Coordinates of C-alpha atoms in Angstrom, one line a residue:
M1 CA 0.0 0.0 0.0
S2 CA 1.1 3.6 -0.5
A3 CA 2.5 5.3 2.6
L4 CA 0.5 8.4 1.8
E5 CA -3.3 8.8 1.9
P6 CA -5.4 11.1 -0.3
R7 CA -6.0 14.5 1.5
D8 CA -9.8 14.1 0.9
A9 CA -10.1 10.6 2.2
G10 CA -12.4 11.7 5.0
T11 CA -15.2 13.2 2.8
D12 CA -18.5 11.4 2.3
T13 CA -17.8 10.6 -1.3
G14 CA -14.4 9.2 -0.4
T15 CA -15.8 7.0 2.3
A16 CA -18.5 5.6 0.0
V17 CA -15.8 4.7 -2.6
E18 CA -13.6 3.1 0.0
A19 CA -16.4 1.0 1.3
A20 CA -17.0 -0.4 -2.2
I21 CA -13.4 -1.3 -2.8
P22 CA -12.0 -4.5 -1.2
V23 CA -9.6 -3.6 1.7
P24 CA -6.1 -4.9 1.4
P25 CA -4.7 -6.6 4.5
A26 CA -2.4 -3.8 5.4
E27 CA -5.3 -1.4 5.5
S28 CA -6.9 -3.2 8.4
E29 CA -3.7 -3.8 10.4
G30 CA -2.8 -2.1 13.6
M31 CA 0.5 -0.4 14.4
L32 CA 1.9 -3.8 15.5
G33 CA 0.6 -5.7 12.5
R34 CA 3.1 -7.4 10.2
T35 CA 3.3 -4.4 7.9
Y36 CA 4.1 -1.9 10.6
R37 CA 5.6 -4.0 13.4
A38 CA 9.3 -3.5 12.9
L39 CA 8.9 0.2 12.2
S40 CA 6.7 0.8 15.2
I41 CA 9.0 -1.0 17.6
G42 CA 12.0 0.7 16.1
I43 CA 10.8 4.3 16.3
V44 CA 9.2 3.8 19.8
S45 CA 12.5 2.5 20.9
V46 CA 14.1 5.7 19.7
V47 CA 11.7 7.7 21.8
F48 CA 12.3 5.4 24.8
L49 CA 16.1 6.0 24.4
I50 CA 15.5 9.8 24.4
A51 CA 13.2 9.5 27.4
F52 CA 15.7 7.4 29.4
E53 CA 18.5 9.8 28.6
A54 CA 16.6 12.8 29.7
T55 CA 15.6 11.3 33.1
A56 CA 18.9 9.6 33.8
V57 CA 21.3 12.3 32.7
G58 CA 19.3 14.9 34.7
T59 CA 20.0 12.9 37.8
A60 CA 23.8 12.5 37.2
M61 CA 24.3 16.1 36.0
P62 CA 24.8 17.8 39.4
V63 CA 27.6 15.3 40.3
A64 CA 29.2 15.7 36.9
A65 CA 29.3 19.5 37.3
R66 CA 30.8 19.3 40.8
E67 CA 33.5 16.9 39.8
L68 CA 34.4 18.9 36.7
H69 CA 34.5 22.1 38.8
G70 CA 31.8 23.5 36.6
I71 CA 29.0 24.6 39.0
P72 CA 29.0 28.2 37.7
L73 CA 28.5 26.8 34.2
Y74 CA 25.8 24.3 35.2
A75 CA 22.9 25.9 33.3
F76 CA 24.9 26.0 30.1
A77 CA 24.9 22.2 30.1
F78 CA 21.2 22.4 29.4
S79 CA 21.0 25.5 27.3
A80 CA 23.7 24.1 25.0
Y81 CA 21.4 21.2 24.2
F82 CA 18.4 23.4 23.7
T83 CA 20.0 26.0 21.4
T84 CA 21.6 23.5 19.1
S85 CA 18.4 21.4 18.9
L86 CA 16.4 24.5 17.7
F87 CA 18.8 24.9 14.8
A88 CA 18.8 21.1 14.0
M89 CA 15.0 21.0 14.0
V90 CA 14.8 23.4 11.0
L91 CA 17.6 21.7 9.2
S92 CA 15.9 18.3 9.8
G93 CA 12.6 19.6 8.4
Q94 CA 14.2 20.7 5.2
W95 CA 16.4 17.6 4.9
A96 CA 13.5 15.3 5.4
D97 CA 11.1 17.1 3.0
R98 CA 13.7 17.0 0.3
R99 CA 15.5 13.7 0.8
G100 CA 13.3 11.8 3.1
P101 CA 13.6 11.2 6.9
L102 CA 16.1 8.4 6.8
G103 CA 19.2 10.6 6.6
P104 CA 18.4 13.0 9.4
L105 CA 17.1 10.2 11.6
A106 CA 20.3 8.1 11.2
T107 CA 22.6 11.1 11.6
G108 CA 20.6 12.4 14.6
I109 CA 20.8 9.1 16.5
S110 CA 24.5 8.8 15.8
A111 CA 25.2 12.4 16.9
F112 CA 23.1 11.8 20.0
G113 CA 25.3 8.8 20.9
V114 CA 28.6 10.7 20.1
G115 CA 27.5 13.6 22.3
L116 CA 26.9 11.3 25.2
L117 CA 30.4 9.8 24.7
L118 CA 32.0 13.2 24.6
S119 CA 30.3 14.3 27.8
G120 CA 31.0 11.0 29.5
T121 CA 34.7 11.2 28.8
A122 CA 35.1 15.0 29.2
G123 CA 38.0 16.3 31.3
S124 CA 36.6 19.8 31.7
M125 CA 33.2 21.4 32.0
W126 CA 33.5 23.1 28.6
M127 CA 34.2 19.8 26.9
F128 CA 31.2 18.4 28.8
I129 CA 29.0 21.3 27.5
A130 CA 30.4 20.7 23.9
G131 CA 29.1 17.1 24.2
R132 CA 25.7 18.3 25.3
A133 CA 25.6 20.6 22.2
V134 CA 26.3 17.7 20.0
Q135 CA 23.5 15.8 21.7
G136 CA 21.2 18.7 21.0
L137 CA 22.0 18.6 17.3
G138 CA 21.2 14.9 17.3
G139 CA 18.0 15.3 19.3
G140 CA 16.7 18.1 17.1
L141 CA 17.4 16.0 13.9
V142 CA 15.6 13.0 15.4
I143 CA 12.4 14.5 16.7
V144 CA 11.4 16.2 13.4
A145 CA 12.5 13.2 11.3
L146 CA 10.2 11.0 13.4
Y147 CA 7.2 13.1 12.6
V148 CA 7.9 12.9 8.9
V149 CA 8.2 9.1 9.2
I150 CA 4.8 9.0 10.8
S151 CA 3.4 11.2 8.2
R152 CA 4.7 9.1 5.3
A153 CA 4.6 5.5 6.7
Y154 CA 1.3 5.4 8.6
P155 CA -2.2 6.0 7.4
E156 CA -4.1 8.7 9.2
R157 CA -6.1 6.2 11.3
L158 CA -3.0 4.9 13.0
R159 CA -1.3 8.2 13.8
P160 CA -3.1 8.7 17.1
S161 CA -2.1 5.2 18.2
I162 CA 1.6 5.8 17.5
M163 CA 1.5 9.1 19.3
A164 CA 0.0 7.3 22.3
A165 CA 2.8 4.8 22.1
F166 CA 5.3 7.6 22.2
A167 CA 3.8 8.9 25.4
A168 CA 3.7 5.4 26.9
S169 CA 7.4 5.0 26.2
W170 CA 8.1 7.7 28.8
V171 CA 6.4 5.9 31.6
I172 CA 9.1 3.4 32.6
P173 CA 12.0 5.9 32.1
S174 CA 10.3 8.5 34.3
V175 CA 10.2 6.1 37.2
V176 CA 13.2 3.9 36.6
G177 CA 15.6 6.4 35.0
P178 CA 16.3 8.6 38.1
L179 CA 16.6 5.6 40.4
A180 CA 18.9 3.7 38.0
A181 CA 21.0 6.7 37.3
G182 CA 21.3 7.5 40.9
S183 CA 22.5 4.0 41.8
V184 CA 25.0 3.9 38.9
T185 CA 26.3 7.4 39.9
E186 CA 26.7 6.4 43.5
H187 CA 28.4 3.0 43.0
L188 CA 30.2 3.3 39.6
G189 CA 30.4 7.1 38.9
W190 CA 28.5 9.6 36.8
R191 CA 30.5 8.9 33.7
W192 CA 29.0 5.4 33.3
V193 CA 25.6 7.0 33.0
F194 CA 26.7 8.9 29.9
V195 CA 29.0 6.2 28.4
G196 CA 26.5 3.4 29.0
I197 CA 23.5 4.9 27.2
P198 CA 25.0 4.9 23.7
V199 CA 24.9 1.1 23.8
L200 CA 21.1 1.4 23.6
V201 CA 21.5 3.2 20.2
V202 CA 22.3 -0.1 18.4
F203 CA 18.8 -1.6 18.8
P204 CA 16.7 1.3 17.4
L205 CA 19.2 1.7 14.5
A206 CA 19.1 -2.0 13.6
L207 CA 15.3 -2.2 13.7
A208 CA 14.0 1.1 12.5
L209 CA 16.3 2.1 9.7
P210 CA 15.6 -0.8 7.3
A211 CA 11.9 -0.4 7.9
I212 CA 12.1 3.4 7.2
R213 CA 14.2 2.7 4.1
R214 CA 11.4 0.5 2.8
R215 CA 8.4 2.7 3.6
A216 CA 9.4 6.3 4.0
S217 CA 12.7 6.9 2.2
G218 CA 13.3 9.5 -0.5
P219 CA 11.3 12.7 -1.3
A220 CA 7.5 12.7 -0.9
D221 CA 7.0 13.0 -4.7
P222 CA 9.9 11.2 -6.4
A223 CA 8.8 12.6 -9.8
A224 CA 9.0 16.2 -8.7
P225 CA 12.3 18.2 -9.0
V226 CA 14.1 18.5 -5.7
E227 CA 13.8 22.0 -4.2
P228 CA 17.0 23.6 -3.1
Y229 CA 17.5 24.2 0.6
D230 CA 16.0 27.4 1.9
R231 CA 19.0 29.3 3.1
R232 CA 16.9 32.0 4.6
R233 CA 15.2 29.5 6.9
I234 CA 18.5 28.1 7.9
V235 CA 19.8 31.6 8.8
L236 CA 16.7 32.2 10.8
A237 CA 17.2 28.9 12.6
L238 CA 20.7 30.0 13.5
G239 CA 19.2 33.3 14.7
I240 CA 16.6 31.6 16.9
S241 CA 19.3 29.4 18.5
V242 CA 21.7 32.2 19.2
G243 CA 18.9 34.5 20.4
A244 CA 17.6 31.8 22.8
G245 CA 21.1 31.2 24.1
L246 CA 21.6 34.9 24.8
L247 CA 18.3 35.2 26.6
Q248 CA 19.2 32.2 28.8
Y249 CA 22.6 33.7 29.6
A250 CA 20.9 37.1 30.5
G251 CA 18.3 35.4 32.6
Q252 CA 21.1 33.5 34.6
E253 CA 23.1 36.6 35.2
R254 CA 20.3 38.9 36.3
N255 CA 22.3 42.2 36.4
W256 CA 22.3 45.4 34.5
F257 CA 25.1 44.2 32.2
A258 CA 22.8 41.3 31.2
L259 CA 20.5 43.8 29.4
L260 CA 22.9 43.9 26.4
P261 CA 22.7 40.1 25.6
A262 CA 19.0 40.2 26.4
V263 CA 18.3 43.0 23.9
A264 CA 20.5 41.2 21.3
G265 CA 18.6 38.0 22.0
V266 CA 15.2 39.6 21.4
A267 CA 16.5 41.3 18.3
L268 CA 17.5 37.9 16.8
L269 CA 14.4 36.0 18.1
V270 CA 11.6 38.2 16.8
P271 CA 12.3 38.0 13.1
A272 CA 13.4 34.4 13.4
V273 CA 10.1 33.4 15.1
R274 CA 8.0 35.3 12.5
G275 CA 9.9 33.6 9.7
L276 CA 9.9 30.0 11.0
L277 CA 6.3 29.7 12.5
P278 CA 3.2 29.6 10.3
P279 CA 1.7 33.0 9.5
G280 CA -1.0 33.9 12.0
T281 CA 0.6 31.9 14.9
G282 CA 0.9 35.0 17.1
R283 CA -2.8 35.9 16.8
A284 CA -4.0 32.3 17.0
A285 CA -5.4 32.1 13.5
R286 CA -7.7 29.1 13.1
G287 CA -6.2 25.8 11.9
L288 CA -2.5 25.1 11.7
P289 CA -1.3 28.4 13.4
S290 CA -3.4 27.7 16.5
V291 CA -2.1 24.1 16.6
V292 CA 1.5 25.3 16.7
L293 CA 0.7 28.0 19.2
L294 CA -1.2 25.6 21.5
R295 CA 1.8 23.3 21.6
G296 CA 4.0 26.1 22.9
V297 CA 1.5 27.4 25.4
A298 CA 0.8 24.0 26.8
A299 CA 4.4 22.8 27.0
G300 CA 5.8 26.1 28.2
S301 CA 3.3 26.7 31.0
F302 CA 3.4 23.1 32.3
I303 CA 7.2 22.6 32.1
A304 CA 7.9 26.0 33.7
A305 CA 5.7 25.1 36.6
E306 CA 6.9 21.5 36.9
S307 CA 10.5 22.7 37.2
F308 CA 9.7 24.4 40.5
V309 CA 7.7 21.6 42.1
P310 CA 10.6 19.6 43.5
L311 CA 12.3 22.8 44.7
M312 CA 9.1 23.8 46.5
L313 CA 8.7 20.4 48.1
V314 CA 12.3 20.3 49.3
T315 CA 12.6 23.9 50.6
Q316 CA 9.1 24.4 51.9
R317 CA 8.0 21.0 53.1
G318 CA 11.3 19.3 53.9
L319 CA 11.1 16.4 51.5
S320 CA 14.2 14.7 50.3
P321 CA 15.1 15.3 46.6
T322 CA 14.3 11.7 45.8
M323 CA 10.9 11.9 47.4
A324 CA 10.2 15.2 45.8
G325 CA 11.0 13.8 42.4
L326 CA 9.0 10.7 42.9
S327 CA 5.9 12.8 43.8
L328 CA 5.7 13.5 40.1
A329 CA 6.3 9.9 38.9
A330 CA 2.6 9.0 38.7
G331 CA 2.3 11.7 36.0
G332 CA 4.1 9.5 33.5
G333 CA 1.3 7.0 33.7
T334 CA -1.5 9.4 33.5
W335 CA 0.2 11.3 30.6
A336 CA 0.3 8.0 28.7
L337 CA -3.4 7.4 29.7
G338 CA -4.4 10.8 28.3
S339 CA -2.6 10.1 25.1
Y340 CA -4.3 6.7 24.9
V341 CA -7.7 8.3 25.4
Q342 CA -7.2 10.7 22.5
S343 CA -6.2 7.8 20.2
R344 CA -9.6 6.1 20.5
P345 CA -11.4 6.3 17.1
R346 CA -14.8 6.9 18.7
L347 CA -13.4 10.1 20.2
E348 CA -12.0 11.5 17.0
P349 CA -15.0 13.8 16.4
Y350 CA -14.5 15.3 19.8
R351 CA -10.8 16.0 19.6
E352 CA -11.1 19.8 20.0
R353 CA -13.2 19.4 23.1
L354 CA -10.7 16.9 24.5
M355 CA -8.0 19.5 24.0
V356 CA -9.9 22.3 25.7
G357 CA -10.7 20.0 28.6
G358 CA -7.1 19.0 28.8
M359 CA -5.9 22.6 29.1
V360 CA -8.4 23.3 31.8
L361 CA -7.0 20.3 33.7
V362 CA -3.5 21.6 33.2
A363 CA -4.5 25.0 34.5
A364 CA -6.2 23.6 37.6
A365 CA -3.2 21.4 38.4
I366 CA -0.8 24.3 38.2
A367 CA -3.0 26.5 40.3
A368 CA -3.5 23.7 42.9
A369 CA 0.3 23.0 43.3
P370 CA 1.2 26.0 45.5
S371 CA -1.6 25.0 48.0
V372 CA 1.1 22.9 49.8
L373 CA 2.7 26.1 50.9
I374 CA 0.0 26.1 53.5
D375 CA 1.2 23.8 56.3
W376 CA -2.1 21.9 56.9
V377 CA -2.5 21.0 53.2
P378 CA -1.1 17.4 52.7
V379 CA 2.0 17.1 50.6
W380 CA 0.4 14.4 48.5
T381 CA -1.9 17.1 47.1
V382 CA 0.8 17.9 44.6
A383 CA 1.0 14.3 43.4
V384 CA -2.7 14.1 42.9
A385 CA -3.0 17.5 41.1
W386 CA 0.0 16.7 38.9
A387 CA -1.5 13.3 37.9
F388 CA -4.6 15.1 36.6
G389 CA -2.4 17.8 34.9
C390 CA -0.4 15.1 33.1
F391 CA -3.6 13.4 32.0
G392 CA -4.6 16.7 30.3
M393 CA -1.2 17.1 28.8
G394 CA -1.3 13.6 27.4
M395 CA -4.5 14.5 25.5
V396 CA -3.2 17.9 24.3
I397 CA 0.3 17.1 23.2
A398 CA -0.6 14.0 21.3
S399 CA -3.6 15.7 19.7
T400 CA -1.4 18.7 18.5
S401 CA 0.9 16.2 16.8
V402 CA -2.0 14.3 15.2
L403 CA -3.6 17.5 13.9
L404 CA -0.4 19.0 12.6
L405 CA 0.1 15.9 10.4
K406 CA -3.5 16.0 9.3
L407 CA -3.3 19.7 8.3
S408 CA 0.1 19.3 6.5
A409 CA 0.6 18.4 2.9
P410 CA 3.2 15.5 2.6
E411 CA 5.9 17.8 1.2
E412 CA 5.3 20.3 4.1
A413 CA 5.4 17.7 7.0
G414 CA 9.0 18.4 7.8
A415 CA 8.8 22.2 7.9
N416 CA 5.6 22.2 9.9
S417 CA 6.9 19.5 12.4
A418 CA 9.9 21.7 12.9
A419 CA 7.6 24.7 13.6
L420 CA 5.7 22.6 16.2
Q421 CA 8.9 21.6 18.0
I422 CA 10.3 25.2 17.8
S423 CA 7.1 26.5 19.4
D424 CA 7.5 23.8 22.1
G425 CA 11.1 24.4 22.9
L426 CA 11.2 28.2 22.6
S427 CA 8.2 28.6 24.9
N428 CA 9.9 26.4 27.5
V429 CA 12.9 28.6 27.7
L430 CA 11.0 31.9 27.6
L431 CA 8.5 31.0 30.3
L432 CA 11.2 29.3 32.4
A433 CA 13.3 32.5 32.2
A434 CA 10.3 34.6 33.1
G435 CA 9.4 32.3 36.0
G436 CA 13.0 32.3 37.2
A437 CA 13.2 36.1 37.1
A438 CA 10.0 36.4 39.1
F439 CA 11.0 33.8 41.5
A440 CA 14.3 35.6 42.3
A441 CA 12.7 39.0 42.5
L442 CA 10.3 37.9 45.2
G443 CA 12.8 36.3 47.5
G444 CA 13.6 33.0 45.8
G445 CA 17.1 31.7 45.8
A446 CA 19.3 31.1 42.8
M447 CA 17.5 28.7 40.7
G448 CA 19.4 25.9 39.0
A449 CA 18.7 24.5 35.6
V450 CA 15.5 22.9 34.7
H451 CA 16.7 19.4 35.7
G452 CA 18.2 19.0 39.0
A453 CA 16.4 22.1 40.4
A454 CA 15.9 20.4 43.7
E455 CA 19.6 19.8 44.1
A456 CA 20.6 23.3 43.0
G457 CA 17.7 25.1 44.7
A458 CA 17.9 27.6 47.4
S459 CA 17.0 27.1 51.0
G460 CA 14.8 29.5 52.8
S461 CA 13.0 30.8 49.8
H462 CA 10.0 33.0 50.5
P463 CA 6.7 31.1 49.8
G464 CA 5.4 34.0 47.8
A465 CA 8.2 33.4 45.3
F466 CA 6.7 30.1 44.4
A467 CA 3.2 31.5 44.2
V468 CA 4.3 34.1 41.7
V469 CA 5.5 31.3 39.4
F470 CA 2.6 28.9 39.6
L471 CA -0.3 31.3 39.4
P472 CA 0.7 33.2 36.2
M473 CA 1.5 29.8 34.5
A474 CA -2.0 28.7 35.4
G475 CA -3.2 31.8 33.6
V476 CA -1.1 30.9 30.6
A477 CA -2.6 27.4 30.5
L478 CA -6.1 29.0 30.6
V479 CA -5.2 31.0 27.5
G480 CA -4.3 27.6 26.0
A481 CA -7.8 26.4 26.5
W482 CA -9.0 29.4 24.4
V483 CA -6.4 28.6 21.7
A484 CA -7.5 24.9 21.7
A485 CA -11.0 26.0 20.8
R486 CA -9.5 27.6 17.6
V487 CA -7.7 24.6 16.1
R488 CA -10.7 23.7 14.0
T489 CA -10.4 25.3 10.6
K490 CA -14.0 26.3 10.6
P491 CA -16.0 27.7 13.6

């Protein structure tokens, strides 16, 4: 069967015609049927690898920075990954649209492993940061290429299921990753966390790449002439990466001299964002622009708030860093459950309503979290609230991915997937920077990086400093509920 479906397959006429034509076996298979099994297991394994790396490396990072005498550069170990991944996302979108997703996916996985090895063998903090930057290039190439694979290799009816499988692949790493990495770091050393993970690269490469070569290699239309790379978009991607890095640096310094890199960062970001995101994204135009905007609003508000939860539980309620982290562990399961719910065919007509409801749950969870600043409120309130918030996020994030592919022509899947990921990543750093600045201004201590915030957090932070982070982010999430109501192309 063809990897691509007609754009009008959902019309009444198309449905009647399809009903009259005998259905080939592949058309009735699930994502684990014979036609799709190797590909599904392979690409889900890639996501599992990325999830395990994110949770495990975040646990080992504080120890690595201390041993490399790089605590002052701690935040750059994360911003290096983020800034290079933004550039790689745009490059991956153009590469995949013109040559197919096989090249950027294979290159990305390889770069991801090389970056881990560089960090794991680093003799200085700057070499460690360089390894993280290489990882970011790999991660950015991989995530966009995976979306293009899904667009080309899976029929529209299976895309919600594969997105649900992506969410489920985070459940085990979110629980096991920190515990395993902590044990390895304590008994063998932090370097083994970085050096050991690249071994896991072999399995996804061996399983996924041959299947992708068969079903999704080459340009979307082999008969059409190959378009040259859009150099303007690549320059804009470089601008968005450098601009984001400058803003992160300015946010970390928080002094008058930091205004210069902050202004330079904004000057680079504004034209880059306008050029890389779909027209109308800033004003939530209906259809694709609102889908891209919603992804950023949802991810940014939730991640910015979640980054302060362990710090709040440690400094205000006296929990250990391990217990504070585990208080969020149930969210991995409910996130996967929310993603599963959106994948049910019978709920497809109600996707927009599910997204609106999901954002309301996210807003409620974020608003409820600072209630534990009151002594008589049980600590487990955060765990319960975050479980509901993650359920809402599972519905929203997977749905934005499904709708993006549905609204994208095959030859635009790479560029639009890159825009979705840029919206996600950029909103994370901007809202985190805003939350960190507000936290510090109202008596919070020096905030560490996104991961390891509990370890790097301040003691004796004023409770109001946490409230001024969570309540505005809850407001941003409510704005997301309004944006979710605009993803339908027609009112």
